[in-house]
Amino acid sequence: MTRVRWVIGNWKQNLLRGPAEALAKRMVAEIPNQLLEADHRLRIGIAPTFLALDAVSPWTRPSGPLWLCAQDIAAQDQGAFTGEIGPEMLAEAGVKCAIIGHSERRNHYREPDILVGAKLHHALKAGFTCVLCVGEPLDVRNQNRHESYVISQLSNAFHQLENELCSERLIIAYEPVWAIGTGKTATPSQASAMHRTIRAWLLERFGPAGGDRSILYGGSVKPANAATLMAAGDIDGFLVGGASLDASKFLDIVHAAANG
Ligand code: 13P
């Protein structure tokens, strides 16, 4: 498999600066060099809160071992947008990667598809690596409408995206809402089937560059299920919430992604 594998820890609204720095430091110390050297197609990222970025930044490097990621990014660089932090400011803090459209932002803060698309477009144009999150809620899955729901999220997010912005810097994370923080993981076949659907859609929308994008799974990923998920095929790594707050669990998941 030539696609880049990613494992990204989304720390959400957890960890003050001290514990965030300690966790990053521990992760760096425990990532075996051989893993990264032997496998240049593996990337590992962490997304602390905005206020912990500078505490964590000395333990990350743009070329590895840890990528510094933001949990969100504004759709503009600066201006009268209270509370927002845009690409220029994040780049200044050493961030080159951003999570966009996480379901917690879509659901708790009512971020609409159009805003998710604007953030994605602006961040890609600014040179960021972007992790676009998609995923259906439980009622949609129960009504068997999950594929069309996710495809609609994709087509809205990519509405006006120029084809040249579909590159290695574009990553998709499939995170079914019902699996996030619930301990209820999608089965490997559910995850793999959705990843194939997403890949087929990207291929049709962008041509070969679309079909070659890394697609991550997120939602209650743990050391106990990571290898089985990888083995299902078409899963290029993970976006990890709760388990990423524990260095040894996170690194077990990294190993599963590297070996899968
Ligand atoms: P959990 O791994 O805690 O389910 O969270 C997944 C997630 O939302 C990652 O972005």
Coordinates of C-alpha atoms and ligand atoms in Angstrom, one line a residue:
M1 CA 0.0 0.0 0.0
T2 CA 1.5 3.4 -1.0
R3 CA -1.0 5.7 0.7
V4 CA 0.2 7.6 3.7
R5 CA -0.9 6.2 7.0
W6 CA -1.8 8.6 9.7
V7 CA -2.6 8.3 13.4
I8 CA -3.7 11.6 14.9
G9 CA -4.6 12.1 18.6
N10 CA -7.4 14.6 19.0
W11 CA -7.1 15.7 22.6
K12 CA -10.3 17.8 22.5
Q13 CA -10.9 20.1 25.5
N14 CA -8.5 18.2 27.7
L15 CA -5.1 18.8 29.4
L16 CA -3.7 22.0 30.7
R17 CA -0.4 23.1 29.4
G18 CA 1.8 21.2 31.9
P19 CA 0.1 17.8 31.4
A20 CA -0.1 18.4 27.6
E21 CA 3.6 19.0 27.4
A22 CA 4.4 16.0 29.5
L23 CA 2.2 13.8 27.3
A24 CA 3.8 15.0 24.1
K25 CA 7.3 14.5 25.6
R26 CA 6.5 11.0 26.6
M27 CA 5.1 10.2 23.2
V28 CA 8.2 11.5 21.5
A29 CA 10.4 9.5 23.8
E30 CA 8.5 6.3 23.1
I31 CA 8.0 6.4 19.4
P32 CA 10.7 4.1 18.1
N33 CA 12.9 5.8 15.6
Q34 CA 13.0 2.6 13.5
L35 CA 9.2 2.8 13.1
L36 CA 9.4 6.2 11.4
E37 CA 12.6 5.5 9.5
A38 CA 11.4 2.1 8.3
D39 CA 8.1 3.5 7.3
H40 CA 8.2 6.9 5.7
R41 CA 4.5 6.5 4.8
L42 CA 3.5 6.7 8.5
R43 CA 2.7 10.1 10.1
I44 CA 1.7 10.7 13.7
G45 CA 0.0 13.9 14.9
I46 CA -1.4 15.4 18.0
A47 CA -4.0 18.1 18.3
P48 CA -3.9 19.8 21.7
T49 CA -6.1 22.8 22.6
F50 CA -5.1 26.1 21.0
L51 CA -3.7 27.3 24.3
A52 CA -1.4 24.3 24.7
L53 CA 0.0 24.5 21.2
D54 CA 3.1 26.4 22.2
A55 CA 3.8 24.1 25.2
V56 CA 3.7 21.1 23.0
S57 CA 5.3 22.6 20.0
P58 CA 9.0 22.0 21.1
W59 CA 8.2 18.3 21.1
T60 CA 7.0 18.3 17.6
R61 CA 8.7 18.8 14.3
P62 CA 7.2 19.5 10.9
S63 CA 9.1 16.5 9.4
G64 CA 8.4 14.2 12.4
P65 CA 8.1 12.4 14.6
L66 CA 5.0 14.3 15.7
W67 CA 2.9 16.6 13.6
L68 CA 1.4 19.5 15.5
C69 CA -2.3 19.8 14.5
A70 CA -5.1 22.2 15.4
Q71 CA -8.6 21.0 16.3
D72 CA -10.2 23.6 14.2
I73 CA -9.2 26.5 11.9
A74 CA -11.0 29.7 10.8
A75 CA -12.2 30.3 7.3
Q76 CA -10.3 33.6 7.1
D77 CA -6.8 34.9 8.2
Q78 CA -7.9 37.8 10.3
G79 CA -10.5 40.5 10.9
A80 CA -13.6 41.0 13.0
F81 CA -14.3 37.4 13.8
T82 CA -14.5 37.1 17.6
G83 CA -13.1 33.9 19.0
E84 CA -11.6 32.7 15.7
I85 CA -8.0 31.6 14.9
G86 CA -6.9 31.4 11.3
P87 CA -4.2 29.8 9.2
E88 CA -1.6 32.6 9.5
M89 CA -1.9 32.6 13.3
L90 CA -1.7 28.8 13.5
A91 CA 1.3 28.7 11.1
E92 CA 3.1 31.2 13.3
A93 CA 2.5 28.7 16.2
G94 CA 4.2 25.9 14.2
V95 CA 0.9 24.2 13.1
K96 CA 0.7 22.8 9.6
C97 CA -2.3 20.5 10.0
A98 CA -5.9 21.1 11.0
I99 CA -8.9 19.0 11.8
I100 CA -12.0 20.5 10.1
G101 CA -15.7 19.7 10.5
H102 CA -15.4 17.5 13.6
S103 CA -18.9 16.2 14.5
E104 CA -18.6 17.9 17.9
R105 CA -18.3 21.2 16.1
R106 CA -21.0 20.4 13.6
N107 CA -23.4 19.3 16.4
H108 CA -22.6 21.3 19.5
Y109 CA -21.9 24.6 17.6
R110 CA -24.1 24.0 14.6
E111 CA -21.3 24.4 12.1
P112 CA -23.0 24.0 8.7
D113 CA -21.5 22.2 5.7
I114 CA -21.0 25.5 4.0
L115 CA -18.7 26.8 6.8
V116 CA -16.9 23.5 6.9
G117 CA -16.3 23.8 3.1
A118 CA -15.1 27.4 3.5
K119 CA -12.6 26.4 6.2
L120 CA -11.3 23.5 4.2
H121 CA -10.9 25.6 1.1
H122 CA -9.1 28.4 2.9
A123 CA -6.8 26.1 4.9
L124 CA -5.8 24.0 1.8
K125 CA -5.0 27.2 -0.1
A126 CA -2.9 28.3 2.9
G127 CA -0.8 25.2 2.6
F128 CA -2.3 23.3 5.5
T129 CA -2.8 19.5 5.7
C130 CA -6.5 19.1 6.4
V131 CA -8.3 16.3 8.1
L132 CA -12.0 16.7 6.9
C133 CA -14.3 14.8 9.3
V134 CA -17.5 13.2 8.1
G135 CA -19.9 10.7 9.7
E136 CA -23.5 10.0 10.3
P137 CA -25.6 10.0 13.5
L138 CA -27.2 6.9 14.8
D139 CA -30.7 7.5 13.5
V140 CA -29.4 8.0 10.0
R141 CA -27.4 4.7 10.3
N142 CA -30.6 2.9 11.6
Q143 CA -32.5 4.2 8.6
N144 CA -29.8 2.9 6.3
R145 CA -29.2 6.3 4.9
H146 CA -25.5 6.6 6.1
E147 CA -23.9 6.4 2.7
S148 CA -26.0 9.2 1.1
Y149 CA -25.5 11.3 4.3
V150 CA -21.7 11.1 4.2
I151 CA -21.7 11.6 0.4
S152 CA -23.7 14.8 0.9
Q153 CA -21.3 16.0 3.6
L154 CA -18.4 15.4 1.1
S155 CA -20.1 17.0 -1.9
N156 CA -21.0 20.1 0.2
A157 CA -17.5 20.4 1.6
F158 CA -15.9 20.0 -1.8
H159 CA -18.5 22.2 -3.6
Q160 CA -16.1 24.6 -5.2
L161 CA -12.7 23.0 -4.5
E162 CA -10.2 23.3 -7.3
N163 CA -8.9 19.9 -8.4
E164 CA -5.3 20.8 -7.7
L165 CA -6.1 21.2 -4.0
C166 CA -6.8 17.5 -3.9
S167 CA -3.4 16.3 -3.0
E168 CA -1.6 14.4 -0.2
R169 CA -2.5 17.4 2.1
L170 CA -6.2 16.3 2.0
I171 CA -7.2 13.6 4.4
I172 CA -10.6 12.3 5.2
A173 CA -11.7 11.0 8.6
Y174 CA -14.8 8.9 8.8
E175 CA -16.1 9.2 12.3
P176 CA -19.6 7.8 12.8
V177 CA -21.2 10.1 15.5
W178 CA -22.6 7.1 17.3
A179 CA -19.1 5.6 17.8
I180 CA -17.5 8.8 19.2
G181 CA -16.7 8.5 22.9
T182 CA -19.3 5.8 23.3
G183 CA -17.1 2.8 23.4
K184 CA -19.1 1.4 20.5
T185 CA -16.8 1.1 17.5
A186 CA -18.0 0.5 14.0
T187 CA -17.4 -3.0 13.0
P188 CA -14.4 -3.5 10.6
S189 CA -16.8 -4.3 7.8
Q190 CA -19.0 -1.2 8.5
A191 CA -15.9 1.0 8.6
S192 CA -14.3 -0.5 5.5
A193 CA -17.5 -0.4 3.5
M194 CA -17.9 3.3 4.2
H195 CA -14.2 4.0 3.4
R196 CA -14.7 2.3 0.0
T197 CA -17.8 4.4 -0.6
I198 CA -15.8 7.6 0.2
R199 CA -12.9 6.5 -1.9
A200 CA -15.2 5.8 -4.9
W201 CA -16.8 9.2 -4.6
L202 CA -13.4 11.0 -4.4
L203 CA -12.2 9.1 -7.4
E204 CA -15.2 10.2 -9.4
R205 CA -15.0 13.8 -8.1
F206 CA -11.2 14.3 -8.5
G207 CA -9.9 11.5 -10.7
P208 CA -6.9 9.3 -9.6
A209 CA -5.7 11.9 -7.1
G210 CA -9.0 11.6 -5.3
G211 CA -8.9 7.8 -5.2
D212 CA -5.4 8.0 -3.6
R213 CA -6.4 10.0 -0.5
S214 CA -5.8 8.7 3.0
I215 CA -9.0 7.9 4.8
L216 CA -8.9 7.5 8.6
Y217 CA -11.4 5.9 10.9
G218 CA -12.4 7.5 14.2
G219 CA -14.7 6.5 16.9
S220 CA -13.7 4.5 20.1
V221 CA -10.5 3.3 18.5
K222 CA -8.4 1.4 21.1
P223 CA -5.4 -0.9 21.2
A224 CA -7.8 -3.8 21.3
N225 CA -9.6 -3.0 18.0
A226 CA -7.1 -1.1 16.0
A227 CA -5.4 -4.1 14.3
T228 CA -8.7 -5.7 13.3
L229 CA -9.9 -2.4 11.8
M230 CA -6.7 -2.1 9.8
A231 CA -7.0 -5.6 8.6
A232 CA -10.5 -4.9 7.1
G233 CA -8.8 -3.0 4.3
D234 CA -9.1 0.6 2.9
I235 CA -8.4 2.1 6.4
D236 CA -5.3 4.2 6.3
G237 CA -5.0 5.0 10.0
F238 CA -7.0 6.6 12.8
L239 CA -8.2 9.8 14.4
V240 CA -8.2 8.9 18.1
G241 CA -9.9 10.7 20.9
G242 CA -10.0 9.2 24.4
A243 CA -7.2 6.7 23.9
S244 CA -4.8 9.4 22.7
L245 CA -4.7 10.9 26.2
D246 CA -2.8 7.8 27.3
A247 CA 0.7 7.6 25.7
S248 CA 1.0 3.8 25.8
K249 CA -2.5 3.2 24.4
F250 CA -1.9 5.7 21.7
L251 CA 1.4 4.2 20.7
D252 CA -0.1 0.7 20.6
I253 CA -2.6 2.1 18.1
V254 CA 0.3 3.7 16.1
H255 CA 2.0 0.2 16.0
A256 CA -1.3 -1.4 14.8
A257 CA -1.5 1.2 12.0
A258 CA 2.1 0.8 11.1
N259 CA 1.9 -3.0 10.9
G260 CA -1.6 -3.2 9.4
Ligands
13P1 P1 -13.0 8.7 20.7 O1 -11.8 8.0 20.3 O2 -12.9 9.2 22.1 O3 -14.3 7.9 20.4 O4 -13.1 10.1 19.9 C1 -13.0 10.0 18.5 C2 -12.9 11.3 18.0 O5 -13.8 12.1 18.0 C3 -11.6 11.8 17.4 O6 -11.7 13.0 16.7

